Amino acid sequence: MIRNIIFLVLGIMLGIRLTDFIGYLKLWRNNDLRASEKAALLKYPVASEEHLATWLRREVRILCLVLTMPSSHATKAALVNRTWGARCNKLIFMSSQTDSNLNILQINKSESRKNLYAKVRTGMAYVHKHYLNEYDWFLKADDDTYIVMENLRLFLYPYDPESSVYFGCRFKAYFSQGYMSGGGGYVLSRDALRRLNLFALNSTTICKLNGESEDVQIGHCLQDVGVIAGDTRDFQGHHRFLPVNPFTVFPTILSNSWLEGYFFHKPNKSDCCAASAISFHYVKDFEFELFEFFLYYMRVFGLHRTPRALPSRLGFRQMNERLQHWSQQVTDNKN
């Protein structure tokens, strides 16, 4: 009798363990399948660049903050709203007045250049409070900036949004790491936005309203709270973020122009811009539609384009090594 009971108990225990083992195998197989599907998505020829770009929109979530004013709502802001802004994961305009046709954060400041920093501070505080954990990166741009969002997501994909870094067109300044051009657009990681709001904007000694331009002050604030200015050039040293209209830098950057002396990294004047360019500034109204046509509509028959796979994501150690490298960069532009 006792022996039968022992065998029964052992049988039940063995059955439970066997069931758990079978469940584990199913879970392992499902996880393996999901990993295989993801790997297949990220490799050619299974996934086209169009599929990868769609996947990146979900994987690299970008909230866009755009400076505008009431007089530009129906023109520049409307153009941003229906062109590159529509490709943001979320688009918010910063203006002193609301508009039923635009998603506007109303900021009670008069529309003048001296108030741009205060407007951006308010916008950064708002998205930190309401959207910090919903998005990975936070882009600030002007309403005459054009952003190629697909190239921005491709560039950002390897980097961890929980690293203290921000990107843009890096300019020289009186403080060591310089700052990112406001007109060319700059993008903060989630942790950079967190540090800016928790440690800088709430401080009585950091981020004071000192009359300097918006981008200089934000850059100084970020440096003071340990946010690293990243390098956005491609492997040939070509700039991806351009703080000017493309027609002013093609075919070459003019000698003795204001731009030549501002770059943190000395530009190649005869070949200034990366094929994976991300932003341009001082874009005229008609040029928004022009860029849309040539970038997203027109195709050249027979033109061969080499397929590109996504870059590898950097691990914790690799990311820290990259941040350390960027933090030690010094300007090579002596103009």
Short mmCIF file of C-alpha atoms in Angstrom, two decimals:
data_model
loop_
_atom_site.label_atom_id
_atom_site.label_comp_id
_atom_site.label_asym_id
_atom_site.label_seq_id
_atom_site.Cartn_x
_atom_site.Cartn_y
_atom_site.Cartn_z
CA MET A 1 0.00 0.00 0.00
CA ILE A 2 2.71 2.43 1.03
CA ARG A 3 4.76 1.47 -2.01
CA ASN A 4 1.78 2.21 -4.30
CA ILE A 5 1.33 5.63 -2.69
CA ILE A 6 5.02 6.40 -3.15
CA PHE A 7 4.87 5.39 -6.82
CA LEU A 8 1.74 7.53 -7.26
CA VAL A 9 3.41 10.59 -5.75
CA LEU A 10 6.54 10.06 -7.81
CA GLY A 11 4.43 9.66 -10.93
CA ILE A 12 2.59 12.93 -10.23
CA MET A 13 5.87 14.78 -9.60
CA LEU A 14 7.41 13.33 -12.75
CA GLY A 15 4.33 14.34 -14.76
CA ILE A 16 4.50 17.91 -13.44
CA ARG A 17 8.21 18.15 -14.27
CA LEU A 18 7.60 16.70 -17.73
CA THR A 19 4.78 19.21 -18.33
CA ASP A 20 7.05 22.06 -17.23
CA PHE A 21 9.79 20.81 -19.54
CA ILE A 22 7.44 20.61 -22.52
CA GLY A 23 6.18 24.13 -21.71
CA TYR A 24 9.76 25.39 -21.57
CA LEU A 25 10.49 23.83 -24.97
CA LYS A 26 7.44 25.54 -26.46
CA LEU A 27 8.46 28.89 -24.94
CA TRP A 28 12.03 28.45 -26.18
CA ARG A 29 10.78 27.58 -29.65
CA ASN A 30 8.43 30.59 -29.73
CA ASN A 31 11.19 32.92 -28.57
CA ASP A 32 13.54 31.44 -31.11
CA LEU A 33 10.97 31.95 -33.84
CA ARG A 34 10.44 35.56 -32.80
CA ALA A 35 14.19 36.13 -32.80
CA SER A 36 14.44 34.49 -36.22
CA GLU A 37 11.63 36.66 -37.56
CA LYS A 38 13.33 39.78 -36.22
CA ALA A 39 16.66 38.70 -37.70
CA ALA A 40 14.98 38.01 -41.02
CA LEU A 41 13.41 41.47 -40.95
CA LEU A 42 16.77 43.14 -40.46
CA LYS A 43 18.55 41.30 -43.28
CA TYR A 44 18.37 41.51 -47.01
CA PRO A 45 16.92 40.38 -49.30
CA VAL A 46 13.94 39.49 -47.06
CA ALA A 47 13.35 43.07 -45.89
CA SER A 48 13.34 46.05 -48.21
CA GLU A 49 14.49 49.46 -47.03
CA GLU A 50 10.84 50.52 -47.01
CA HIS A 51 10.04 47.73 -44.53
CA LEU A 52 13.03 48.65 -42.39
CA ALA A 53 12.03 52.32 -42.36
CA THR A 54 8.52 51.35 -41.23
CA TRP A 55 9.95 49.13 -38.52
CA LEU A 56 12.32 51.90 -37.38
CA ARG A 57 9.38 54.26 -36.91
CA ARG A 58 8.15 51.95 -34.16
CA GLU A 59 11.61 51.13 -32.82
CA VAL A 60 13.09 54.67 -32.70
CA ARG A 61 10.31 56.87 -31.35
CA ILE A 62 10.88 60.58 -31.87
CA LEU A 63 8.86 63.46 -30.46
CA CYS A 64 9.36 66.65 -32.50
CA LEU A 65 9.16 70.12 -30.93
CA VAL A 66 9.00 72.90 -33.52
CA LEU A 67 9.33 76.63 -32.81
CA THR A 68 6.84 78.76 -34.71
CA MET A 69 4.72 81.93 -34.34
CA PRO A 70 1.16 82.96 -35.25
CA SER A 71 2.20 84.71 -38.46
CA SER A 72 3.75 81.43 -39.68
CA HIS A 73 0.94 79.04 -38.71
CA ALA A 74 -0.67 78.99 -42.17
CA THR A 75 2.64 78.92 -44.04
CA LYS A 76 5.81 77.42 -42.58
CA ALA A 77 4.14 75.52 -39.72
CA ALA A 78 1.48 74.13 -42.06
CA LEU A 79 4.21 72.96 -44.45
CA VAL A 80 6.11 71.22 -41.64
CA ASN A 81 2.85 69.64 -40.49
CA ARG A 82 2.14 68.01 -43.85
CA THR A 83 5.70 67.14 -44.89
CA TRP A 84 8.47 65.90 -42.58
CA GLY A 85 6.51 66.61 -39.38
CA ALA A 86 3.95 64.00 -40.38
CA ARG A 87 6.72 61.41 -40.10
CA CYS A 88 7.46 62.21 -36.45
CA ASN A 89 5.94 59.85 -33.88
CA LYS A 90 4.49 62.97 -32.28
CA LEU A 91 4.62 66.58 -33.46
CA ILE A 92 4.14 69.60 -31.16
CA PHE A 93 4.47 73.23 -32.21
CA MET A 94 5.50 75.91 -29.70
CA SER A 95 3.72 79.22 -30.29
CA SER A 96 2.12 82.09 -28.39
CA GLN A 97 -1.32 81.32 -29.88
CA THR A 98 -3.30 78.16 -30.48
CA ASP A 99 -4.54 77.05 -33.89
CA SER A 100 -7.23 74.47 -34.64
CA ASN A 101 -5.19 73.15 -37.58
CA LEU A 102 -2.01 72.49 -35.59
CA ASN A 103 -1.06 70.67 -32.38
CA ILE A 104 0.25 73.69 -30.47
CA LEU A 105 1.65 74.07 -27.00
CA GLN A 106 0.67 77.64 -26.18
CA ILE A 107 3.49 79.52 -24.46
CA ASN A 108 2.68 82.93 -23.04
CA LYS A 109 5.73 84.74 -24.32
CA SER A 110 5.91 87.53 -26.86
CA GLU A 111 7.26 86.47 -30.23
CA SER A 112 10.81 87.81 -30.27
CA ARG A 113 14.25 86.30 -30.69
CA LYS A 114 15.15 87.05 -27.07
CA ASN A 115 12.31 84.77 -25.89
CA LEU A 116 13.27 81.70 -27.94
CA TYR A 117 15.23 80.19 -25.06
CA ALA A 118 12.32 80.66 -22.65
CA LYS A 119 9.97 79.03 -25.17
CA VAL A 120 12.27 76.04 -25.63
CA ARG A 121 12.70 75.67 -21.85
CA THR A 122 8.91 75.60 -21.47
CA GLY A 123 8.55 73.09 -24.29
CA MET A 124 11.24 70.80 -22.88
CA ALA A 125 9.65 70.94 -19.42
CA TYR A 126 6.24 70.08 -20.91
CA VAL A 127 7.37 67.03 -22.87
CA HIS A 128 9.46 65.85 -19.90
CA LYS A 129 6.40 65.96 -17.67
CA HIS A 130 3.96 64.38 -20.11
CA TYR A 131 5.91 62.24 -22.60
CA LEU A 132 9.29 61.25 -21.13
CA ASN A 133 8.61 57.50 -21.11
CA GLU A 134 6.56 57.38 -24.31
CA TYR A 135 9.37 58.40 -26.67
CA ASP A 136 13.08 57.68 -27.04
CA TRP A 137 14.41 60.90 -28.58
CA PHE A 138 13.26 64.52 -28.48
CA LEU A 139 13.95 66.72 -31.50
CA LYS A 140 13.89 70.52 -31.43
CA ALA A 141 13.68 72.31 -34.79
CA ASP A 142 12.56 75.62 -36.29
CA ASP A 143 9.64 76.01 -38.68
CA ASP A 144 12.08 76.70 -41.53
CA THR A 145 14.04 73.50 -40.86
CA TYR A 146 13.59 70.40 -43.04
CA ILE A 147 14.34 67.01 -41.44
CA VAL A 148 14.76 63.72 -43.28
CA MET A 149 13.19 61.63 -40.52
CA GLU A 150 14.14 58.25 -42.00
CA ASN A 151 17.82 59.21 -42.01
CA LEU A 152 17.53 60.56 -38.47
CA ARG A 153 16.08 57.27 -37.21
CA LEU A 154 18.74 55.27 -39.04
CA PHE A 155 21.46 57.41 -37.46
CA LEU A 156 19.97 57.15 -33.94
CA TYR A 157 19.23 53.41 -34.06
CA PRO A 158 22.61 52.17 -32.68
CA TYR A 159 22.52 54.50 -29.67
CA ASP A 160 20.86 53.89 -26.31
CA PRO A 161 18.31 56.64 -25.48
CA GLU A 162 19.14 56.10 -21.80
CA SER A 163 22.66 57.41 -22.46
CA SER A 164 23.38 61.08 -21.72
CA VAL A 165 23.93 62.37 -25.24
CA TYR A 166 22.52 64.79 -27.77
CA PHE A 167 23.15 65.28 -31.48
CA GLY A 168 23.01 68.00 -34.10
CA CYS A 169 25.33 70.31 -36.03
CA ARG A 170 28.10 71.03 -33.54
CA PHE A 171 29.33 74.62 -33.29
CA LYS A 172 32.27 76.07 -31.37
CA ALA A 173 31.65 78.07 -28.20
CA TYR A 174 33.45 79.57 -25.22
CA PHE A 175 32.68 76.36 -23.28
CA SER A 176 34.57 73.18 -24.12
CA GLN A 177 32.20 70.87 -25.98
CA GLY A 178 30.38 73.58 -27.89
CA TYR A 179 26.69 73.43 -28.74
CA MET A 180 24.31 72.20 -31.42
CA SER A 181 22.88 74.68 -33.91
CA GLY A 182 19.25 75.43 -33.15
CA GLY A 183 18.39 76.08 -36.78
CA GLY A 184 19.90 72.80 -37.92
CA GLY A 185 17.86 70.99 -35.29
CA TYR A 186 19.15 69.02 -32.31
CA VAL A 187 17.91 65.83 -30.73
CA LEU A 188 18.12 64.85 -27.06
CA SER A 189 18.15 61.32 -25.71
CA ARG A 190 15.59 60.45 -23.05
CA ASP A 191 18.26 60.72 -20.36
CA ALA A 192 19.49 64.06 -21.72
CA LEU A 193 15.94 65.42 -21.47
CA ARG A 194 15.67 64.00 -17.94
CA ARG A 195 18.93 65.61 -16.83
CA LEU A 196 18.05 68.92 -18.45
CA ASN A 197 14.80 69.16 -16.52
CA LEU A 198 15.70 67.58 -13.19
CA PHE A 199 19.16 69.09 -12.68
CA ALA A 200 19.48 72.12 -14.98
CA LEU A 201 16.15 73.88 -15.45
CA ASN A 202 15.34 73.54 -11.74
CA SER A 203 18.71 74.92 -10.64
CA THR A 204 19.29 78.48 -9.42
CA THR A 205 22.86 78.45 -10.73
CA ILE A 206 22.54 76.56 -14.05
CA CYS A 207 20.51 77.56 -17.11
CA LYS A 208 19.92 81.17 -16.15
CA LEU A 209 18.29 83.49 -18.66
CA ASN A 210 21.44 85.34 -19.68
CA GLY A 211 20.47 86.84 -23.01
CA GLU A 212 22.45 84.41 -25.17
CA SER A 213 20.83 82.60 -28.09
CA GLU A 214 18.60 79.62 -27.41
CA ASP A 215 20.95 76.99 -28.78
CA VAL A 216 24.00 78.32 -26.93
CA GLN A 217 22.18 78.37 -23.60
CA ILE A 218 20.71 74.89 -24.03
CA GLY A 219 24.15 73.58 -25.02
CA HIS A 220 25.74 75.15 -21.94
CA CYS A 221 23.01 73.71 -19.70
CA LEU A 222 23.48 70.23 -21.12
CA GLN A 223 27.25 70.31 -20.70
CA ASP A 224 26.88 71.41 -17.07
CA VAL A 225 24.71 68.38 -16.25
CA GLY A 226 26.97 65.85 -17.98
CA VAL A 227 25.23 65.44 -21.34
CA ILE A 228 27.77 64.66 -24.09
CA ALA A 229 27.71 66.39 -27.47
CA GLY A 230 27.81 63.56 -30.00
CA ASP A 231 29.50 63.54 -33.40
CA THR A 232 27.01 63.28 -36.26
CA ARG A 233 29.44 63.24 -39.19
CA ASP A 234 29.67 60.19 -41.41
CA PHE A 235 32.76 58.01 -41.75
CA GLN A 236 34.24 60.38 -44.33
CA GLY A 237 33.78 63.37 -42.03
CA HIS A 238 30.83 64.79 -43.98
CA HIS A 239 28.19 66.65 -41.99
CA ARG A 240 24.69 65.20 -41.64
CA PHE A 241 23.06 68.19 -39.88
CA LEU A 242 23.30 71.37 -41.95
CA PRO A 243 22.34 74.73 -40.37
CA VAL A 244 21.88 76.32 -43.80
CA ASN A 245 19.90 75.84 -46.97
CA PRO A 246 21.47 73.14 -49.19
CA PHE A 247 21.75 75.60 -52.07
CA THR A 248 24.22 77.68 -50.05
CA VAL A 249 26.68 74.79 -49.61
CA PHE A 250 26.47 73.20 -53.07
CA PRO A 251 28.68 72.68 -54.93
CA THR A 252 31.11 74.07 -52.31
CA ILE A 253 31.08 76.03 -49.06
CA LEU A 254 32.19 79.55 -49.90
CA SER A 255 35.45 80.67 -48.32
CA ASN A 256 35.20 83.31 -45.60
CA SER A 257 31.51 82.60 -45.03
CA TRP A 258 30.16 82.80 -41.48
CA LEU A 259 29.50 79.06 -41.56
CA GLU A 260 33.12 78.13 -42.15
CA GLY A 261 34.19 79.55 -38.79
CA TYR A 262 31.31 78.15 -36.75
CA PHE A 263 31.77 74.40 -37.27
CA PHE A 264 33.32 72.52 -34.34
CA HIS A 265 34.78 70.05 -36.84
CA LYS A 266 36.41 71.67 -39.83
CA PRO A 267 34.30 70.96 -42.93
CA ASN A 268 35.51 69.66 -46.25
CA LYS A 269 34.56 72.70 -48.29
CA SER A 270 34.61 70.86 -51.61
CA ASP A 271 32.43 67.98 -50.41
CA CYS A 272 30.51 69.27 -47.45
CA CYS A 273 27.55 67.01 -46.89
CA ALA A 274 26.85 63.38 -46.16
CA ALA A 275 24.80 61.22 -48.52
CA SER A 276 22.80 60.37 -45.38
CA ALA A 277 22.08 64.05 -44.64
CA ILE A 278 19.46 64.67 -41.95
CA SER A 279 18.62 68.38 -41.76
CA PHE A 280 18.72 71.72 -43.56
CA HIS A 281 17.84 75.20 -42.30
CA TYR A 282 16.55 78.43 -43.86
CA VAL A 283 14.28 76.38 -46.10
CA LYS A 284 11.94 78.55 -48.17
CA ASP A 285 8.25 77.72 -48.34
CA PHE A 286 8.29 76.38 -51.91
CA GLU A 287 11.36 74.24 -51.12
CA PHE A 288 9.42 72.06 -48.65
CA GLU A 289 7.36 70.71 -51.55
CA LEU A 290 10.45 70.56 -53.75
CA PHE A 291 12.27 68.34 -51.24
CA GLU A 292 9.20 66.15 -50.82
CA PHE A 293 9.01 65.61 -54.58
CA PHE A 294 12.65 64.70 -55.10
CA LEU A 295 13.06 62.67 -51.90
CA TYR A 296 9.78 60.76 -51.73
CA TYR A 297 8.16 60.77 -55.15
CA MET A 298 10.58 60.92 -58.07
CA ARG A 299 12.46 57.73 -58.97
CA VAL A 300 15.21 57.38 -61.58
CA PHE A 301 14.65 54.32 -63.74
CA GLY A 302 17.62 51.97 -63.79
CA LEU A 303 19.49 53.72 -61.00
CA HIS A 304 21.12 51.04 -58.88
CA ARG A 305 21.00 51.52 -55.13
CA THR A 306 22.99 49.16 -52.94
CA PRO A 307 20.73 47.75 -50.20
CA ARG A 308 21.72 48.74 -46.67
CA ALA A 309 21.14 46.74 -43.51
CA LEU A 310 20.65 48.40 -40.14
CA PRO A 311 23.79 49.11 -38.11
CA SER A 312 24.37 47.07 -34.96
CA ARG A 313 23.12 48.49 -31.69
CA LEU A 314 25.86 49.45 -29.28
CA GLY A 315 26.11 47.57 -26.00
CA PHE A 316 26.59 49.31 -22.66
CA ARG A 317 30.37 49.15 -22.83
CA GLN A 318 30.52 50.23 -26.47
CA MET A 319 28.17 53.15 -25.78
CA ASN A 320 30.28 54.34 -22.86
CA GLU A 321 33.44 54.11 -24.97
CA ARG A 322 31.77 56.21 -27.67
CA LEU A 323 30.62 58.81 -25.12
CA GLN A 324 34.11 58.99 -23.64
CA HIS A 325 35.60 59.48 -27.11
CA TRP A 326 33.17 62.29 -27.93
CA SER A 327 33.73 63.97 -24.57
CA GLN A 328 37.46 64.20 -25.33
CA GLN A 329 37.08 65.72 -28.79
CA VAL A 330 38.50 69.21 -29.30
CA THR A 331 37.77 71.52 -32.19
CA ASP A 332 40.05 71.27 -35.21
CA ASN A 333 38.54 74.37 -36.81
CA LYS A 334 40.91 77.27 -36.15
CA ASN A 335 39.01 79.80 -38.28
#
